Coordinates of C-alpha atoms in Angstrom, one line a residue:
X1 CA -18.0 22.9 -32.0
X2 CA -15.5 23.6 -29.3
X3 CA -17.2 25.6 -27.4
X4 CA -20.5 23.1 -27.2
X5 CA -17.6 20.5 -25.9
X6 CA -16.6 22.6 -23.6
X7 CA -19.9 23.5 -22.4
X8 CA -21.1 19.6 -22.1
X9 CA -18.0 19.3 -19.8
X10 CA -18.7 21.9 -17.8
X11 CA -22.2 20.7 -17.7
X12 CA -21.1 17.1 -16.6
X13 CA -18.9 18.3 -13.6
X14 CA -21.4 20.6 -12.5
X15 CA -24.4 18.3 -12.6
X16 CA -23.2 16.4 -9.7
X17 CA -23.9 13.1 -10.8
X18 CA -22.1 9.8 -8.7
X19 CA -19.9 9.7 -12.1
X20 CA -18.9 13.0 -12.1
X21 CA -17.8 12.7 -8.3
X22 CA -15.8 9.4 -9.3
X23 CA -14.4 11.4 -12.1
X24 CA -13.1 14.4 -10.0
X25 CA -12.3 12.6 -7.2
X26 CA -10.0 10.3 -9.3
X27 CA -8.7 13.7 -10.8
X28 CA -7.3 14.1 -7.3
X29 CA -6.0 10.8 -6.3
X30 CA -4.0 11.0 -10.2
X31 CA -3.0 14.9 -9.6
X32 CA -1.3 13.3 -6.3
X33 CA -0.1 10.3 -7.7
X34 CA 1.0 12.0 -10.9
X35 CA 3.4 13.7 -8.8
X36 CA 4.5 10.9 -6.6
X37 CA 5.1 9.1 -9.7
X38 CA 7.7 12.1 -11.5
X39 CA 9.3 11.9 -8.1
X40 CA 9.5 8.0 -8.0
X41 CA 11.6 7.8 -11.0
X42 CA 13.8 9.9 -10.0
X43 CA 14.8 8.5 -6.2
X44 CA 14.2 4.7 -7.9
X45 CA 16.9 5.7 -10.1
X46 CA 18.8 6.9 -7.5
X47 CA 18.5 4.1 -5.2
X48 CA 18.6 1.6 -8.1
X49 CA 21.9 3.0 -9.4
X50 CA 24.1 3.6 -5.8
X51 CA 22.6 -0.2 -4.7
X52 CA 23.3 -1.7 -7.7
X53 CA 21.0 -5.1 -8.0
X54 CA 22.5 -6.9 -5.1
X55 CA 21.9 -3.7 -2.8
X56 CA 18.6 -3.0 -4.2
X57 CA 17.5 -6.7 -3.7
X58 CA 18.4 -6.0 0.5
X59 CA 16.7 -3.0 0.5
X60 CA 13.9 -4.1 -1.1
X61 CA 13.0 -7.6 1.2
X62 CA 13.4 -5.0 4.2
X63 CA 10.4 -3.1 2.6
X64 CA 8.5 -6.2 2.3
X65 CA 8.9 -7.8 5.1
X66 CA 7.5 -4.9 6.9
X67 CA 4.9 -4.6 4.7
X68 CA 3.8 -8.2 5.1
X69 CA 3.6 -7.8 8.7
X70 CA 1.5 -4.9 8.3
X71 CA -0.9 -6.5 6.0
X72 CA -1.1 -9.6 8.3
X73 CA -2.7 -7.4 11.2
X74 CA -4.0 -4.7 9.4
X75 CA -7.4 -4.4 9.4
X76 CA -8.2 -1.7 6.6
X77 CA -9.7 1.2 8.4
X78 CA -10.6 3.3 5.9
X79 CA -13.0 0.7 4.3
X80 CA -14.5 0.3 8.1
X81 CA -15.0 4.6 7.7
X82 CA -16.5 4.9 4.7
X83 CA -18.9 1.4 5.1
X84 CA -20.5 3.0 8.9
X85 CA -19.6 6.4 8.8
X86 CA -21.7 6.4 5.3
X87 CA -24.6 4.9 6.9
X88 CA -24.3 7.6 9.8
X89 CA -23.6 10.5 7.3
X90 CA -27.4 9.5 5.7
X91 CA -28.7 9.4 9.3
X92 CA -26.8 13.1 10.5
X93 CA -25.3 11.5 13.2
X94 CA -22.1 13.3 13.6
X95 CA -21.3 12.5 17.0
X96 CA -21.2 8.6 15.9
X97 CA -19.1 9.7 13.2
X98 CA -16.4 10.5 15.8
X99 CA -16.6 7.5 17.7
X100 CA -16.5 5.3 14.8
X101 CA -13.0 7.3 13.4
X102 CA -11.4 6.9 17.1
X103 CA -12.5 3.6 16.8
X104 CA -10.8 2.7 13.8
X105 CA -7.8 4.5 15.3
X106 CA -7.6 2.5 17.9
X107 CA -7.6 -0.4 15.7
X108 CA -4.7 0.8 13.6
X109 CA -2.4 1.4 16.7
X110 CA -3.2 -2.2 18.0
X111 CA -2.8 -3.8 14.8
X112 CA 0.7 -1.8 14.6
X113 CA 2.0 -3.0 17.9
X114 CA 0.9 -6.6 16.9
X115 CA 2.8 -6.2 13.4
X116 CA 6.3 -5.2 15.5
X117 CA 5.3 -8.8 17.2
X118 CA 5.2 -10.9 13.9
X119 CA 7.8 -8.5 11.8
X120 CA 10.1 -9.3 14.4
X121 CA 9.6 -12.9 14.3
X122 CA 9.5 -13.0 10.5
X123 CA 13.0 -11.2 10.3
X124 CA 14.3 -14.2 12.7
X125 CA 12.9 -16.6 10.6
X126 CA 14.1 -15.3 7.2
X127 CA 17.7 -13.3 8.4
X128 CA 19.8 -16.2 7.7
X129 CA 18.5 -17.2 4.3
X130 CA 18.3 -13.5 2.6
X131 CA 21.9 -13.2 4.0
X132 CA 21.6 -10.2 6.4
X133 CA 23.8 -9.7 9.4
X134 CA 23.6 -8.2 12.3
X135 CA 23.5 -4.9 11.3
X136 CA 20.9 -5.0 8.9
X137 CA 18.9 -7.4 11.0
X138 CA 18.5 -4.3 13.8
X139 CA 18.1 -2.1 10.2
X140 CA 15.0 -4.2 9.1
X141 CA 13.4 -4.2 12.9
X142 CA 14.1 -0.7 13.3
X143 CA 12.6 0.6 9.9
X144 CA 9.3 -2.3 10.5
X145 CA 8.6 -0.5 13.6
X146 CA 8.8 3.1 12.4
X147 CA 6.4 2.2 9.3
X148 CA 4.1 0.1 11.2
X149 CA 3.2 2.9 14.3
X150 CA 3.1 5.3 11.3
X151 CA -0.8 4.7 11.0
X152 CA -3.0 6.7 8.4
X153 CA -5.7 3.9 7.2
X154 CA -8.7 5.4 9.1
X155 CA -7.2 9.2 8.7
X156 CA -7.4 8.3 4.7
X157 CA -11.2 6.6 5.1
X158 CA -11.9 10.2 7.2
X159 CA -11.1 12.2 4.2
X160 CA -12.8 10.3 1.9
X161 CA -15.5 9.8 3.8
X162 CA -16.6 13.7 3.7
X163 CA -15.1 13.7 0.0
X164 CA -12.2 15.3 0.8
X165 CA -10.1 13.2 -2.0
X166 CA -8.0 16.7 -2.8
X167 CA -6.9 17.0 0.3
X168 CA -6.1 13.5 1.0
X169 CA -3.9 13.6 -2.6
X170 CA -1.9 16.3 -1.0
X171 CA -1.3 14.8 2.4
X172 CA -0.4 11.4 0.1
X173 CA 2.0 13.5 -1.8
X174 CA 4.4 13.8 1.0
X175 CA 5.5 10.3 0.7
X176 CA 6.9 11.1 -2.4
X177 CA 8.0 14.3 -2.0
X178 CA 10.2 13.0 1.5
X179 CA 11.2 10.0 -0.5
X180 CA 13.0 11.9 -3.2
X181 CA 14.4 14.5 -0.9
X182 CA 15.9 11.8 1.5
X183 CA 17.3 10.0 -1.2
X184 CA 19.0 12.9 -2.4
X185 CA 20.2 13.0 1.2
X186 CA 21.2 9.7 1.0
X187 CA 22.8 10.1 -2.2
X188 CA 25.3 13.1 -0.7
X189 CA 25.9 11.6 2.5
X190 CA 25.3 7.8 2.9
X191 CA 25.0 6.1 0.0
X192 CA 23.9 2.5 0.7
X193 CA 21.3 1.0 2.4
X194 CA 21.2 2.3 5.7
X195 CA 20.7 5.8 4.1
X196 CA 17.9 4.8 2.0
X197 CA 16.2 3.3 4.7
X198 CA 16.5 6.3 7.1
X199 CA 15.2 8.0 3.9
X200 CA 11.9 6.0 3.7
X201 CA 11.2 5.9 7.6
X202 CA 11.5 9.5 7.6
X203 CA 8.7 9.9 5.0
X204 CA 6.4 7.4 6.4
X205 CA 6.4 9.9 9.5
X206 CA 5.7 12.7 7.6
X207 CA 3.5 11.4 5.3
X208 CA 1.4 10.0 8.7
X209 CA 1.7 13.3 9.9
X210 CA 0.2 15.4 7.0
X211 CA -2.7 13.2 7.0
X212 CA -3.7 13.6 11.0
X213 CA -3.2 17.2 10.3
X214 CA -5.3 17.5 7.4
X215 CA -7.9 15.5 8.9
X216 CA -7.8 18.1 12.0
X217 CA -7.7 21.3 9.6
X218 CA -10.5 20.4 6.7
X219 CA -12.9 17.6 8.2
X220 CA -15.5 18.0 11.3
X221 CA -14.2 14.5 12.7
X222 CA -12.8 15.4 16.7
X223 CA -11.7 13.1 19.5
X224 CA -11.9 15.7 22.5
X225 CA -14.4 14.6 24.8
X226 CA -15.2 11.4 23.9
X227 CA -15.6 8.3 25.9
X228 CA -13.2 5.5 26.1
X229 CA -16.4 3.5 27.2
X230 CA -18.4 5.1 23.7
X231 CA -15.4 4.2 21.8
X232 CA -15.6 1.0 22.3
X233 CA -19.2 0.2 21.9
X234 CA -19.1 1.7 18.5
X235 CA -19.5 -2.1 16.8
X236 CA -23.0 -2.4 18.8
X237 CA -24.4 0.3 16.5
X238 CA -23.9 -1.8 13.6
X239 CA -25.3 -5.1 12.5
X240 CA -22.4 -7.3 10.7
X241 CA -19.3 -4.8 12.2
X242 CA -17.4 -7.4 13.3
X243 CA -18.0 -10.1 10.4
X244 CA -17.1 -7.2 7.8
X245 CA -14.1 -5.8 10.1
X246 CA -12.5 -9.8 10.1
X247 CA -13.2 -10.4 6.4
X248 CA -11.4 -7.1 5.3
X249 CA -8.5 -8.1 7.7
X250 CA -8.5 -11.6 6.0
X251 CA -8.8 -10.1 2.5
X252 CA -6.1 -7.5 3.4
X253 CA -3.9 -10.2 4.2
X254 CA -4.3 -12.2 1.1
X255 CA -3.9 -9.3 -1.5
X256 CA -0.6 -9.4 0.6
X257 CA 0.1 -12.6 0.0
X258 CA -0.8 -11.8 -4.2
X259 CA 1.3 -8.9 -4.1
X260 CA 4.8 -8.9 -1.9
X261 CA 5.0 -12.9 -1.2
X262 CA 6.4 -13.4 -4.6
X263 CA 9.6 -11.3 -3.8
X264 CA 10.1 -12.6 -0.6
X265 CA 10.1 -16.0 -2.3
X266 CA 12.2 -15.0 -5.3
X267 CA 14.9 -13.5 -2.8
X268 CA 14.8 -17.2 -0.8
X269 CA 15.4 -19.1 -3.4
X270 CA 17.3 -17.4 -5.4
X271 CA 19.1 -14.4 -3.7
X272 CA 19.0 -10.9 -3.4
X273 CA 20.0 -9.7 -6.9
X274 CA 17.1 -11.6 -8.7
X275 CA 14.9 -9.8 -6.1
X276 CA 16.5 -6.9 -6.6
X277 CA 15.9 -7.4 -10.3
X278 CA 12.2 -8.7 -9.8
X279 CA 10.9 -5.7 -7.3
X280 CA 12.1 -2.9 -9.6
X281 CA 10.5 -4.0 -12.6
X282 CA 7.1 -4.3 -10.0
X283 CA 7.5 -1.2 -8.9
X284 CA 7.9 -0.2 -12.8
X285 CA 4.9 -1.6 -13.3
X286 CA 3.1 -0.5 -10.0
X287 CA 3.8 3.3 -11.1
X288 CA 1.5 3.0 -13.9
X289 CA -0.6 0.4 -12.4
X290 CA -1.7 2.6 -9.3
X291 CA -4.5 4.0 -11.8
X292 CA -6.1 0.9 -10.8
X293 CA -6.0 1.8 -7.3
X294 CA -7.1 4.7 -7.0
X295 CA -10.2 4.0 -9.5
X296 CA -10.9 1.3 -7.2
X297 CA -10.8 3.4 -4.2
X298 CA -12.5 6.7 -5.3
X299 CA -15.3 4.5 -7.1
X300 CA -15.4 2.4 -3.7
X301 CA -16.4 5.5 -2.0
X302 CA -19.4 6.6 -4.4
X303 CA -21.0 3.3 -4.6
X304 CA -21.1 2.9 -0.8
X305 CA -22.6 6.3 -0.5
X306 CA -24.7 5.6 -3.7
X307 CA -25.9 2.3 -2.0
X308 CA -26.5 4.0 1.4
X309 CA -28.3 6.9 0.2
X310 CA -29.9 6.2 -3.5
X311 CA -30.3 2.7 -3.3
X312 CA -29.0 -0.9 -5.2
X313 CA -30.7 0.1 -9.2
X314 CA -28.5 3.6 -8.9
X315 CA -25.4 1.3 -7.3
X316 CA -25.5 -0.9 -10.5
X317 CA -25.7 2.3 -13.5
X318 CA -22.5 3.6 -11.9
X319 CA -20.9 0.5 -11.7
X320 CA -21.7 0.1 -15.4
X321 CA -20.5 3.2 -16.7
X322 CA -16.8 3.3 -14.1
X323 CA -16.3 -0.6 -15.6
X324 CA -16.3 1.0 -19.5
X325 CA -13.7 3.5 -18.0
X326 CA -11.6 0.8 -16.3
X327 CA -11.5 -1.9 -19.6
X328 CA -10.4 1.2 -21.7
X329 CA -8.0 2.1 -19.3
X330 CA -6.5 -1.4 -19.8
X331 CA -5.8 -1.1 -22.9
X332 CA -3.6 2.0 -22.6
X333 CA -1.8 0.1 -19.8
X334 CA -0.7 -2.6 -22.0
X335 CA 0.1 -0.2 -25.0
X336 CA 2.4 1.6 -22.5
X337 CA 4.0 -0.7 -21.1
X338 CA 5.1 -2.6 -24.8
X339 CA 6.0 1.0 -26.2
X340 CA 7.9 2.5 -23.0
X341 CA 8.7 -0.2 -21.4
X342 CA 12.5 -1.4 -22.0
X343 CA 13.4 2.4 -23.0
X344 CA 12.0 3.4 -18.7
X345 CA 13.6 0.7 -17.4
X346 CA 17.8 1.6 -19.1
X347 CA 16.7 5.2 -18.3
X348 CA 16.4 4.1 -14.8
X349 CA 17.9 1.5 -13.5
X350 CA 20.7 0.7 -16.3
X351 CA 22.0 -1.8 -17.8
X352 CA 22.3 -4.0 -15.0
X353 CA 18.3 -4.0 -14.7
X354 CA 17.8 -4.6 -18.5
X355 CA 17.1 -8.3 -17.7
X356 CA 13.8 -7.1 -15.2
X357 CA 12.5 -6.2 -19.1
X358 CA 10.4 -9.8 -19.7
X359 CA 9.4 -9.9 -16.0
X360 CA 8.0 -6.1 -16.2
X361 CA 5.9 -6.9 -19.5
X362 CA 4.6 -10.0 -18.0
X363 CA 3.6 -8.0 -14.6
X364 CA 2.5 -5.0 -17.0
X365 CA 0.1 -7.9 -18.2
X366 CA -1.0 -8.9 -14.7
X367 CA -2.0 -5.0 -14.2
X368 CA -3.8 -4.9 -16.9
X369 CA -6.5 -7.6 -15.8
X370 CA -6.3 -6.2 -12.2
X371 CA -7.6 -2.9 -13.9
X372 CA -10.0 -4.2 -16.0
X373 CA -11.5 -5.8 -12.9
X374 CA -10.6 -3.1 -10.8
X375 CA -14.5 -2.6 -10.3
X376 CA -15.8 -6.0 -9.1
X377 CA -14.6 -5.9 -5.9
X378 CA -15.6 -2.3 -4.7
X379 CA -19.2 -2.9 -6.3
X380 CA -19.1 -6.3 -4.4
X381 CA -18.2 -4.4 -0.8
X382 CA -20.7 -1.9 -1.4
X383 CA -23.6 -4.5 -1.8
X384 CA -22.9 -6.2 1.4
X385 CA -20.6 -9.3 0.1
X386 CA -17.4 -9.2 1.3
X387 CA -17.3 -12.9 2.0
X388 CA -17.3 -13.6 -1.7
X389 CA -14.3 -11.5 -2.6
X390 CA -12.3 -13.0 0.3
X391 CA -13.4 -16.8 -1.1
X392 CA -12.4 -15.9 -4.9
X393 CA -9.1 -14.1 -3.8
X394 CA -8.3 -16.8 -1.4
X395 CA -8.9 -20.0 -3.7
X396 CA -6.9 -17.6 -6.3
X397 CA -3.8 -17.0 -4.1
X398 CA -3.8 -21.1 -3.4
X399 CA -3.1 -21.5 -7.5
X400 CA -0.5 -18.5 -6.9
X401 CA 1.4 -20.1 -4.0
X402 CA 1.4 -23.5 -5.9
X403 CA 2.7 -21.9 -9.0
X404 CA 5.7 -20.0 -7.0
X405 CA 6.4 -23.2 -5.8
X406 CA 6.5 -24.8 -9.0
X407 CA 7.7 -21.9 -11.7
X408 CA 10.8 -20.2 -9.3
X409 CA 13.1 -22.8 -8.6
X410 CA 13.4 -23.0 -12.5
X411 CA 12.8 -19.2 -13.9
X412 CA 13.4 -17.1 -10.8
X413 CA 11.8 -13.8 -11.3
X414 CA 10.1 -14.7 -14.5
X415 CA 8.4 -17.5 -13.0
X416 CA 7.2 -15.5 -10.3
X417 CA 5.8 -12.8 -12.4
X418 CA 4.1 -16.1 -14.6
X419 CA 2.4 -17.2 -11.5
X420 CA 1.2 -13.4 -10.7
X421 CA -0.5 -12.8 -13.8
X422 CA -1.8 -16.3 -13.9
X423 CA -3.6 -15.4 -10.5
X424 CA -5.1 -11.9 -11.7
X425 CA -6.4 -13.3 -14.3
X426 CA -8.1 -16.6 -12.6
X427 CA -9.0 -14.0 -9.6
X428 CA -10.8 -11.4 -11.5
X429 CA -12.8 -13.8 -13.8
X430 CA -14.5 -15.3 -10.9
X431 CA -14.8 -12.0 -9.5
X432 CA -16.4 -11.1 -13.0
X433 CA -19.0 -13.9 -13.3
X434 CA -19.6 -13.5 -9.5
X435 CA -20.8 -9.8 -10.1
X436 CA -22.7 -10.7 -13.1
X437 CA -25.3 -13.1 -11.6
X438 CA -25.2 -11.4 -8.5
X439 CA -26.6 -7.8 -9.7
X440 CA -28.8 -9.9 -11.7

């Protein structure tokens, strides 16, 4: 009996089906992730422990605020990569295939000078009212601009692209792995925020760094000899480049808005520590939430090829049988996160953090929908309708930002974490009735 189930798997991984691919490719993005995650504990701990909520909560809207710039400008390379560069792949046109990456590299260094632009203005706005002075004001613009010209969006489309997801996991693992090292650093010889900080610029270097070199030692993608003037006609080669470059930019920036707005609220109205209190229990609830992601990702990169090469019927059996995974995967979520939940976060953080305990079930809850529905979207952008993601997630986000408005000034992080879930779940219903008349 063993043995048969052990041949049938064999069978499966070597049949080289588009689920098998999704399967093994999200083997890699969780064997990286896995690891980041072990590591994450261990340097949130660290961090959570030496900053104490107060000093966390600082740290924390510095993150953000950079990561809101980012997501303002940013305009997603990687989805640009696989979208064209799979529609060149089908046609053997390598050459293309280099023009479009530069091109998307181009885009992510312009979109990173523009983000120094508005994170320097947001940090103006907002300095006074999170209480920094004027050291960690030049802190938060120095850290913004290091993680902003750290660009890796098209280098992570590039390796995906040609399918390269274990080498991408490994070159994502050095986030991680400089994270925990430079907060062990931090921990020895500067223990506050400014050590922490010089921790996490330091691994959004190397981490951009492994990427460009992995790109350079295991893909065919090179930039010697090309054309600044073929560069930049790459968008002529493709009908709807520029309409599918603006919406991803647009939907980009209103994830953002779903996902780090909350805590930038939470920490203006009520202050650092609930922020402090609010983020860790998010990023408790990002560490086992990521699944979603990187479902979403390595089933994005099938169905576009599946689309591009196989056709819409083939498109819609995958999406089928990844969804089953994704609703089962749900489940487990939630099961984790009422089991393990409070027991992680004293282990952690403490028991200064043990009030983050209600808002980390209700996020845990908000996770759960987003990876239940963690298909829609990728299924969606593979059949040619961006615009109707960016209209649900948009109209969603409007019902989030009301609900901040309303729930915070009267139960801070809780309130906040109320008006997240509420949006996942209004978001991914319309996503889900969307998909179903639409692959009708």
């Amino acid at each position: 009996m063993n043995n048969k189930i052990f041949i049938g798997v064999r069978s499966f991984f070597e049949s080289n089906s588009s689920l098998s691919r999704v399967i093994k490719n999200l083997g890699w993005l969780l064997a990286g992730k896995g690891f980041g995650a072990v590591l994450s504990l261990f340097y949130l701990a660290l961090a959570t422990r030496l900053l104490e909520p107060a000093g966390f909560g600082y740290f924390t809207l510095i993150l953000v605020t950079a990561q809101v710039a980012s997501a303002f400008v940013s305009f997603e390379s990687w989805q640009l990569v696989i979208r064209f560069g799979s529609q060149l792949q089908a046609r053997k046109a390598d050459d293309d295939i280099n023009r479009l990456a530069a091109f998307c590299l181009l885009l992510d260094i312009g979109s990173a000078l523009l983000g120094i632009l508005l994170v320097t203005g947001l940090i103006a706005i907002f300095a006074q009212q999170f209480g920094w002075q004027d050291e960690m004001i030049r802190m938060a613009i120095l850290f913004a601009v290091v993680s902003l010209l750290s660009v890796r969006s098209s280098a992570i489309g590039i390796l995906r692209l040609f399918d390269r997801f274990r080498d991408g996991a490994l070159a994502a693992a050095m986030t991680p792995l400089a994270r925990f090292g430079g907060a062990l650093l931090a921990w020895s010889f500067s223990p506050d925020i400014r050590g922490f900080l010089i921790a996490w610029a330091a691994a959004e270097i190397l981490t951009c760094i492994a990427y460009w070199v992995t790109v350079r030692l295991v893909t065919p993608v090179r930039f010697a000899g090309l054309r600044f003037s073929d560069i930049l006609a790459t968008p002529k080669r493709f009908s709807q480049f520029f309409s599918f470059l603006w919406i991803t930019n647009l939907g980009t920036t209103v994830r953002s808005v779903a996902q780090q707005v909350p805590l930038l609220v939470v920490g203006f109205f009520v202050g650092p520590a609930a922020a402090g209190l609010f983020r860790l229990a998010y990023q408790l609830k990002d560490a086992v939430a990521r699944l979603a992601d990187m479902l979403g990702r390595a089933v994005y990169a099938e169905l576009s090829a599946v689309d591009s090469h196989e056709g819409g019927e083939a498109r819609k059996t995958l999406f089928a049988q990844t969804s089953r995974i994704s609703a089962v995967g749900s489940l487990l979520l939630v099961i984790i996160a009422l089991l393990l939940g409070k027991p992680a976060l004293q282990l952690i953080a403490g028991e200064a953090f043990l009030p983050a305990y209600p808002i980390l079930l209700v996020l845990s809850l908000a996770a759960a929908v987003e990876l239940w529905g963690v298909n829609f979207e990728p299924n969606l952008m593979a059949a040619g309708r961006p615009k109707a993601i960016l209209w649900i997630r948009t109209a969603a986000v409007s019902v989030l930002l009301a609900l901040l408005a309303i729930l915070i000034p009267g139960q801070g992080g809780l309130g906040a974490a109320y008006a997240i879930l509420a949006y996942s779940l209004l978001a991914n219903l319309a996503l889900w009735i969307f998909t179903r008349f639409s692959d009708r």
